[in-house]
Coordinates of C-alpha atoms in Angstrom, one line a residue:
X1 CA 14.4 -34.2 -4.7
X2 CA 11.1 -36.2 -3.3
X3 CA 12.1 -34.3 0.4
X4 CA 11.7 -30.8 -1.8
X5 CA 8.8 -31.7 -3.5
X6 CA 6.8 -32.9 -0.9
X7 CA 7.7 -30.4 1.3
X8 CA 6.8 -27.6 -1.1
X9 CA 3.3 -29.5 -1.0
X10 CA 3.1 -29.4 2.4
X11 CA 3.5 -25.7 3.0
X12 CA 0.4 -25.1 -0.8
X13 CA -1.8 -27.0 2.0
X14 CA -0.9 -25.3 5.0
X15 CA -3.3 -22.5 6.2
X16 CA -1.5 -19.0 6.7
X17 CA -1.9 -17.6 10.7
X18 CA -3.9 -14.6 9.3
X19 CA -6.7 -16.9 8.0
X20 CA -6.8 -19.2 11.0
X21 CA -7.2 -15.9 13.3
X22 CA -10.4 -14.5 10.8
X23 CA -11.5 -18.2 11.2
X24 CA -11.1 -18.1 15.2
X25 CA -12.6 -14.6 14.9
X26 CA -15.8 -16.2 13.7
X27 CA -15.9 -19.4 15.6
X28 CA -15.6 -17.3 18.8
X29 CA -18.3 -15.2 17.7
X30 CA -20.7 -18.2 17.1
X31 CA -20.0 -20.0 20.0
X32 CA -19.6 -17.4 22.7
X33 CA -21.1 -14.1 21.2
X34 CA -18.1 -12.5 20.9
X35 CA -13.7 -12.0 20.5
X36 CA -12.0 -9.7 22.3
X37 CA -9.3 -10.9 24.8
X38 CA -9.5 -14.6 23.3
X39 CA -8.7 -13.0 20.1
X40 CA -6.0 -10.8 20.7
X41 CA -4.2 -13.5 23.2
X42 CA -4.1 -15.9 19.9
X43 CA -2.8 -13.1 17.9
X44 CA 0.0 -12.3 20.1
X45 CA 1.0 -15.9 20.5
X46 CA 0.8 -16.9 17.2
X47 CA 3.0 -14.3 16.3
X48 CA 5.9 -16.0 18.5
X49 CA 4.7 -19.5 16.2
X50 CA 7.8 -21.1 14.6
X51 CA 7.0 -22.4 11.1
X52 CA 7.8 -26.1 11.1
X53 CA 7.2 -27.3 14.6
X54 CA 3.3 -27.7 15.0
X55 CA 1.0 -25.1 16.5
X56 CA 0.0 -27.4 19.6
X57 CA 3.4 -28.4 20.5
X58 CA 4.2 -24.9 20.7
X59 CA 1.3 -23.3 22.4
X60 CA 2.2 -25.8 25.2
X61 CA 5.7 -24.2 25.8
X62 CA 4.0 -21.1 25.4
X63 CA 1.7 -21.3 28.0
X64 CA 4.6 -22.6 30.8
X65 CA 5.5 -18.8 30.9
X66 CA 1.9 -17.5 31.4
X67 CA 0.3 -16.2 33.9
X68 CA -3.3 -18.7 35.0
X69 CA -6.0 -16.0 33.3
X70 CA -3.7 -16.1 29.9
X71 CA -3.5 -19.5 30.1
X72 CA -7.1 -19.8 30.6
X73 CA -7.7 -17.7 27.5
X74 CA -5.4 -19.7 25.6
X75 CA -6.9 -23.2 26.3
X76 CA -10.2 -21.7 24.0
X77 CA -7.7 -21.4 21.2
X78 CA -5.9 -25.0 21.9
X79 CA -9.9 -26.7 21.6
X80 CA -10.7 -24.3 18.7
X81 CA -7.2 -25.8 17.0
X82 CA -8.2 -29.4 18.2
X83 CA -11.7 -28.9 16.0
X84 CA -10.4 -27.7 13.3
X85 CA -7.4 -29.9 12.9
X86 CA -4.6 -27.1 12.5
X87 CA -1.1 -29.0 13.0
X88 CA 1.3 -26.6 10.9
X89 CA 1.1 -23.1 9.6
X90 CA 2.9 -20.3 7.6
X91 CA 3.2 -17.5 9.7
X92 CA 2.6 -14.0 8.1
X93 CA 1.7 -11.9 10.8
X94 CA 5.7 -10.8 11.3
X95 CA 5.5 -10.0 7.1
X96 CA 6.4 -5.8 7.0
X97 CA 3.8 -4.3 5.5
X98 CA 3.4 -1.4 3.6
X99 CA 1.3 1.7 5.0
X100 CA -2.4 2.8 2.9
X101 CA 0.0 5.3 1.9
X102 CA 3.9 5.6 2.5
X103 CA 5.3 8.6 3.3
X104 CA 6.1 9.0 -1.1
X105 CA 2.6 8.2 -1.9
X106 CA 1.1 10.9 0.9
X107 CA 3.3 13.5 0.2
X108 CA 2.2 13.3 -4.0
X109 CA -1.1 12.9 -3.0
X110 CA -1.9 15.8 -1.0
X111 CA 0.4 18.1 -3.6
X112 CA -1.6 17.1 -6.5
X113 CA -5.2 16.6 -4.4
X114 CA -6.3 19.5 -6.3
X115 CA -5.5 17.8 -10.1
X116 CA -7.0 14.2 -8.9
X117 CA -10.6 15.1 -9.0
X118 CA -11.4 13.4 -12.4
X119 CA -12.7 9.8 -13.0
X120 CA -9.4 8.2 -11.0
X121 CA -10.2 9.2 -7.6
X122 CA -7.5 10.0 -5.2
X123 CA -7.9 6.4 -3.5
X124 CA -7.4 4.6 -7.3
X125 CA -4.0 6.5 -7.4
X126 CA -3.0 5.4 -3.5
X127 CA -4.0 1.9 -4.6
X128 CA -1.7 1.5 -7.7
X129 CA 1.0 3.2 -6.2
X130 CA 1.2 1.8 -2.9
X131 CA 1.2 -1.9 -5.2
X132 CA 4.3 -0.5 -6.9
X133 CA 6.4 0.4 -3.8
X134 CA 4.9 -2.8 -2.3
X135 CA 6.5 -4.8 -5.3
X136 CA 9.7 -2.9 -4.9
X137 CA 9.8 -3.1 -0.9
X138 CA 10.2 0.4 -0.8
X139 CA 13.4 0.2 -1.9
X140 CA 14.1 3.3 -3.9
X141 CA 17.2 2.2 -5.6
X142 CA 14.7 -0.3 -7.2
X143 CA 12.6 2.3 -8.4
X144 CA 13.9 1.8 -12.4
X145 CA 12.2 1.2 -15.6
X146 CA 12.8 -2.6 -15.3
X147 CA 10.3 -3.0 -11.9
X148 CA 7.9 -0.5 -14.0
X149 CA 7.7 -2.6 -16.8
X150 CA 7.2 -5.8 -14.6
X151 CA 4.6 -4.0 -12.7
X152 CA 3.1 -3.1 -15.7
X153 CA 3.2 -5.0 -18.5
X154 CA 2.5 -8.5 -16.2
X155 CA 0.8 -10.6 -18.5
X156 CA -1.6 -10.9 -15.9
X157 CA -3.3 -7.5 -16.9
X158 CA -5.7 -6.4 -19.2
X159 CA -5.1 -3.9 -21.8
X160 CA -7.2 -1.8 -19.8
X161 CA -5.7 -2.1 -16.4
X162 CA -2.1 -1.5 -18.1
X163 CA -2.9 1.3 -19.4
X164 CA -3.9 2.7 -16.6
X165 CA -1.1 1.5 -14.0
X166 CA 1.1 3.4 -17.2
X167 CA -0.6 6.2 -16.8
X168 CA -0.4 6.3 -12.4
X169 CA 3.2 5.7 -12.9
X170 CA 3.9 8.6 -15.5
X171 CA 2.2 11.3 -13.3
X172 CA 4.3 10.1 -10.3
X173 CA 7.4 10.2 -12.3
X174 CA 6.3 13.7 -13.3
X175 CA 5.7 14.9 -10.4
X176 CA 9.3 13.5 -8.5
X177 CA 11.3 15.3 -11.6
X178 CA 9.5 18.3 -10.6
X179 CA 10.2 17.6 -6.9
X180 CA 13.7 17.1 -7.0
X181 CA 14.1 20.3 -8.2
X182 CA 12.3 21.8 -5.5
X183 CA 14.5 24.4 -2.7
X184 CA 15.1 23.0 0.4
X185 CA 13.8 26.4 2.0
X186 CA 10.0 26.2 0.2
X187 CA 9.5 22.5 2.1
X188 CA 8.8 21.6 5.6
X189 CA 10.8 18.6 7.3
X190 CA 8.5 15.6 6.0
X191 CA 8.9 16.9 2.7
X192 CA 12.6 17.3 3.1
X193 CA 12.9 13.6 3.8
X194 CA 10.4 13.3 0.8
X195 CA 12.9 15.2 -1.3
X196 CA 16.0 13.3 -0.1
X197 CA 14.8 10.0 -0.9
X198 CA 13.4 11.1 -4.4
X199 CA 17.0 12.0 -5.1
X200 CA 18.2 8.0 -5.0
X201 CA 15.8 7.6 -7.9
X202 CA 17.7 8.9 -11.1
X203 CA 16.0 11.6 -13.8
X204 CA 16.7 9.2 -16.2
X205 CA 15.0 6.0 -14.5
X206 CA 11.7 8.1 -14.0
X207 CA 11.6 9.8 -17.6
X208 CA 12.5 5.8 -18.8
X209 CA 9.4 5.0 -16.9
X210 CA 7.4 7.9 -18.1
X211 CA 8.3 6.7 -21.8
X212 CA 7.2 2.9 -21.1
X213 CA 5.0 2.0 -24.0
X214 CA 1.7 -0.1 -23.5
X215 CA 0.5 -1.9 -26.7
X216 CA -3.1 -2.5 -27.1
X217 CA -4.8 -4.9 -29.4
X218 CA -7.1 -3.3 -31.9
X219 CA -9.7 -5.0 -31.6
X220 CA -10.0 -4.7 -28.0
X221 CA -13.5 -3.2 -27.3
X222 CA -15.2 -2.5 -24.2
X223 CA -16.4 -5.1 -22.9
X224 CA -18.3 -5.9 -19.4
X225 CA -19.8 -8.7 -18.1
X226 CA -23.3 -7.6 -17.1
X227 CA -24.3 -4.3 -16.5
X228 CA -24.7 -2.7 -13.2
X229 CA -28.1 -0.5 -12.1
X230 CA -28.0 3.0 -10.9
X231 CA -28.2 4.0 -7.3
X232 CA -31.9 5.2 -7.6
X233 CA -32.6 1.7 -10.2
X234 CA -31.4 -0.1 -6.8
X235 CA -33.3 2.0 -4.5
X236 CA -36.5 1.1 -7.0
X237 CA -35.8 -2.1 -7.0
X238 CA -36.2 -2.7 -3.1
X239 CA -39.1 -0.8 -3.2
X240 CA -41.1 -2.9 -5.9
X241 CA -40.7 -6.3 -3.8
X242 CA -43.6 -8.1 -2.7
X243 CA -42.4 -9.4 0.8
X244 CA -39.9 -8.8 3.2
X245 CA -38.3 -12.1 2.3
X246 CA -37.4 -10.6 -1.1
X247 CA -36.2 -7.3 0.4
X248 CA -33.6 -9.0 2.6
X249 CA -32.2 -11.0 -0.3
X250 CA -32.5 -7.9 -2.6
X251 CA -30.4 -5.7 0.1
X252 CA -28.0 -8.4 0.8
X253 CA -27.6 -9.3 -2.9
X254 CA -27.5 -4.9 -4.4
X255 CA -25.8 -4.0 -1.3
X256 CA -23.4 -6.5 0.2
X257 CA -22.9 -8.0 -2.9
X258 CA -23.4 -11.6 -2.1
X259 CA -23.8 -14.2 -5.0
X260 CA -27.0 -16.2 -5.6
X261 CA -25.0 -19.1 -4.2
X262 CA -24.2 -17.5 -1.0
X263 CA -27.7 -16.4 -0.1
X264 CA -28.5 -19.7 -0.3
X265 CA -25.8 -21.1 1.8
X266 CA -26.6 -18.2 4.3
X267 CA -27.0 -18.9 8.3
X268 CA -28.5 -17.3 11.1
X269 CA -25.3 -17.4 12.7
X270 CA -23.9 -15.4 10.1
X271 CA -25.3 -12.4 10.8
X272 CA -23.6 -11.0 13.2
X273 CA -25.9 -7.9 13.3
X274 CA -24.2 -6.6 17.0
X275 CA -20.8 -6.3 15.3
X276 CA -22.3 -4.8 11.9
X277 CA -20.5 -8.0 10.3
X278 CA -21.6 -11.2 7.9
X279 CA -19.9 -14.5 7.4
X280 CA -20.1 -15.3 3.6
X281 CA -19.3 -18.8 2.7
X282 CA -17.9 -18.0 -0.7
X283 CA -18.0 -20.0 -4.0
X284 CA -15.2 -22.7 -4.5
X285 CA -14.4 -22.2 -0.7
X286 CA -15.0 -24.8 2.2
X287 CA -17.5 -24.2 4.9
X288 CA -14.8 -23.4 7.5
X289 CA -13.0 -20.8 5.2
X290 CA -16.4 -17.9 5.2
X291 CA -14.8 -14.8 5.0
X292 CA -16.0 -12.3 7.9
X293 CA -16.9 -8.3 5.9
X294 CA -18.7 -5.1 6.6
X295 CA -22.7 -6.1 7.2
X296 CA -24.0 -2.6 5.3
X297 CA -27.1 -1.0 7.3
X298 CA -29.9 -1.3 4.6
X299 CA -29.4 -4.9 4.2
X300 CA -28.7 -5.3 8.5
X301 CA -32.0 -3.2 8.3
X302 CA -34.4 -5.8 6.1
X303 CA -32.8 -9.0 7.3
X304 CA -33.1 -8.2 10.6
X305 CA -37.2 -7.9 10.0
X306 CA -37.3 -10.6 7.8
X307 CA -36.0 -12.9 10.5
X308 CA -38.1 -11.5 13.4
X309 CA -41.2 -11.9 10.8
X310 CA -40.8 -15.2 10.0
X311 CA -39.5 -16.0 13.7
X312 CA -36.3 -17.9 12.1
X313 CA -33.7 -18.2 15.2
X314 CA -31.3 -20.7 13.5
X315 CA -30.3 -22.5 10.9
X316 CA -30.6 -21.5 7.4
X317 CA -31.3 -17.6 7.1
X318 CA -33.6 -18.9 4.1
X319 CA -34.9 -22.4 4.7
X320 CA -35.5 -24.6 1.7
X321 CA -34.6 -21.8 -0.9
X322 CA -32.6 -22.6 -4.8
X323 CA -30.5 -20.7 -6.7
X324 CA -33.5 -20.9 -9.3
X325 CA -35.8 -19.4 -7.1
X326 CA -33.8 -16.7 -6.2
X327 CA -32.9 -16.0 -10.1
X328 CA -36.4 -16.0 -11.2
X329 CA -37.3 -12.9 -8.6
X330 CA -34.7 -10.8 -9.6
X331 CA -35.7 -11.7 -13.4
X332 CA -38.9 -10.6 -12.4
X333 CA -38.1 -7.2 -11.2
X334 CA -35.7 -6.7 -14.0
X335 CA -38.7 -7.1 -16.2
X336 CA -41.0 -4.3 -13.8
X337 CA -38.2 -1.9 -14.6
X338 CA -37.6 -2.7 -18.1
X339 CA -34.3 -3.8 -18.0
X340 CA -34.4 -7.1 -20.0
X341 CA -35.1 -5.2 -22.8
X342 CA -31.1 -5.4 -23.3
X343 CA -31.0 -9.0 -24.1
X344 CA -27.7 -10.4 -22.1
X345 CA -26.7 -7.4 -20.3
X346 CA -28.8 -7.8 -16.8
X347 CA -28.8 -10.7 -14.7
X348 CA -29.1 -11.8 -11.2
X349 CA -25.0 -11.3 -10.5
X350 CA -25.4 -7.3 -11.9
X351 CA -26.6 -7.0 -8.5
X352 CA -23.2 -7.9 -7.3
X353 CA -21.9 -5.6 -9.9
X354 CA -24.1 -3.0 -8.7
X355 CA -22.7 -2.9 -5.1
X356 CA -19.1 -2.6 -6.3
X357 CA -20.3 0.2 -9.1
X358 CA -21.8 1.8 -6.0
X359 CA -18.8 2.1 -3.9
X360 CA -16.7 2.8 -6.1
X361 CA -18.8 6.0 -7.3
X362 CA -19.0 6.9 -3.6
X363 CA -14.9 6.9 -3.3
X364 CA -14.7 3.7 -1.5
X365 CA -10.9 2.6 -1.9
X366 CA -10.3 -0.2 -4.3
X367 CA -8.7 -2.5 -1.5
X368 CA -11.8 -1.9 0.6
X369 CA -14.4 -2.8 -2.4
X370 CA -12.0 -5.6 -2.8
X371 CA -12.1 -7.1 0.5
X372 CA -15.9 -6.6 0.8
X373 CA -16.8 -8.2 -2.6
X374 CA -14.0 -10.9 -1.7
X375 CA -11.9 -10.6 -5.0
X376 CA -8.9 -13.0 -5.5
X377 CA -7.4 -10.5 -7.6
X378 CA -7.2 -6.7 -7.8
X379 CA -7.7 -6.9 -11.5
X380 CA -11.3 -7.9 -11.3
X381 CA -12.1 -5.3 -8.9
X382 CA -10.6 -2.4 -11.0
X383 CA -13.1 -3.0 -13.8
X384 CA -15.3 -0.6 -12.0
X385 CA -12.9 2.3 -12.5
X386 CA -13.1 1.7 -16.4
X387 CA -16.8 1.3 -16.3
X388 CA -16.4 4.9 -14.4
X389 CA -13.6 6.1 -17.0
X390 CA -15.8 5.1 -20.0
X391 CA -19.2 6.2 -19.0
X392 CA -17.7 9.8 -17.8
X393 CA -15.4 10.2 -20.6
X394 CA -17.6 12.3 -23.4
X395 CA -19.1 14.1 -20.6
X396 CA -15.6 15.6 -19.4
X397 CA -14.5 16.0 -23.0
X398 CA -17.2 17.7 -24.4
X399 CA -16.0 21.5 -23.4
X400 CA -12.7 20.6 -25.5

């Protein structure tokens, strides 16, 4: 029993494969200026890791079969280990994954492409779905109302976000009745194989999930954190800044969506402006965990002159700036454009709010708005799809 629990310890601490390569990723960058073949040799070999035996041990017996130039390329990943202390890890890279869209998902796209042009953009409706089929493994036989309801009614969810995954899952279920029924001489030979495969689900399993009912409390009301500003409000926003200091914290802040805490925790180092990549050392993370995203053009653009203005090399993209300080601007230009006159609704983070608002109105998949805002969950990102739903919802429904 003590064996099984510490073990089970053991493998909570132990870093997956995928995060030590993002971590590699950015300790090659900083060191040497850039990846490549150091990267991809890691990659490969770490996909032969063993979990159990340590990482070192194996990379040894690796490297007997190599030729001298792999083995060379190797012996940077053996120090970069060393430094960080890696002994064991849990290998995911083998894990089957799940296309951005299966051949299911495609195929019901593109056929209902044409009916997906409201407030759920076509990438919402790839994102839910592609969850689904990942939660079934793409096993159709699985594809019942008992996986529906798990999917949806998790306890997990909001109101909101069941509702919706209820509402995915009932036009896909339409749609496969209606594709079942379809001759084999009106489809090509994908959507033969489409059809064929739609058959293992059963009528009755996909009008049971259709039928699934999602109760919502009453006195649920809608409900957002802080507000986010409009693309032109942004825009404004960068304008009205006195110095090119605030313009690089404004752009990194309204465009990458950084936290106040992360600008302040900000290096030189990571900016990788060649790459069009940034480093972010999150909140609640350790300083060897930064997670490597998209650096976005405007803010590449002003922190790029900010440095070269202020001739900062190294070290701390802001020296000897606080959270405070950083608060009290953006309060500031708030107030220039009148928008603490909604007591509680804007503060600093709605400029992290206003990135993902952004993207999200500019079709930006929710797994990609995810990634770059560096979400733990897919629930928190999907809030900007019901901020879209709600504040479109009286202007699509006024011509009924």
């Amino acid at each position: 029993m003590n064996l099984i629990r510490r073990s089970n310890q053991i493998r909570r601490a132990t870093p997956l494969a995928s995060q030590v390569l993002l971590d590699y990723e950015y300790w090659l960058h900083k060191q040497y200026g850039k990846a490549g073949t150091y990267l991809t040799n890691a990659k490969t070999f770490l996909k032969t890791y063993k979990e159990g035996g340590t990482v070192i041990s194996q990379l040894e017996t690796y490297l007997n079969g190599c030729s001298l130039t792999i083995q060379s390329f190797l012996r940077r990943f053996r120090r970069f280990l060393e430094e960080r202390g890696v002994e064991y890890l849990i290998n995911d890279l083998n894990e089957k994954k799940l296309p951005i869209s299966n051949i299911y998902v495609k195929i019901f796209l593109a056929d209902r492409q044409d009916r997906l042009r409201g407030d759920l953009s076509l990438a919402t409706y790839a994102t839910i779905l592609n969850q689904f089929f990942n939660s079934i493994e793409s096993d159709l036989s699985r594809f019942n109302k008992r996986a529906a309801e798990k999917f949806v009614l998790s306890p997990s969810l909001s109101d909101y976000t069941k509702r919706l995954y209820k509402s995915v899952l009932k036009t896909f279920c339409d749609w496969a009745i209606l594709y079942q029924g379809f001759s084999d001489k009106e489809l090509s030979k994908e959507q033969k194989v489409v059809k064929k495969g739609l058959l293992l689900i059963s009528t009755q399993s996909l009008r049971q999930i259709s039928a699934v009912k999602v109760r919502s409390s009453r006195s649920q009301l809608k409900k957002y954190h802080k507000e986010s500003l409009t693309e032109k409000q942004r825009d404004r926003l960068l304008r009205i800044c006195k110095n090119q200091r605030e313009r690089a914290i404004i752009s990194l802040m309204a465009w990458n969506g950084l936290r106040t805490v992360e600008i302040t925790r900000l290096n030189v180092s990571d900016c990788l402006f060649k790459d069009r990549k940034i480093a972010v050392w999150g909140k609640g993370k350790s300083s060897r965990s930064k997670d490597l995203i998209r650096f976005f053009s405007v803010p590449i653009a002003e922190t790029k002159a900010y440095l070269k203005l202020n001739s900062i090399s190294k070290g701390k993209t802001f020296p000897g700036i606080s959270k405070t300080e950083i608060d009290q601007v953006i309060k500031d230009k708030f107030r220039e454009l009148g928008l603490l006159n909604k007591p509680g609704k804007y503060s600093p983070h709605s400029l992290r709010h206003t990135s993902g608002q952004i993207m999200y109105d500019k079709k930006v998949p929710l797994e990609f708005i995810q990634k770059t805002l560096r979400h733990s969950s897919m629930e928190t990102t999907m809030v900007y799809a019901q901020k879209a739903i709600d504040r479109n919802y009286f202007k699509k429904m006024k011509r009924f």
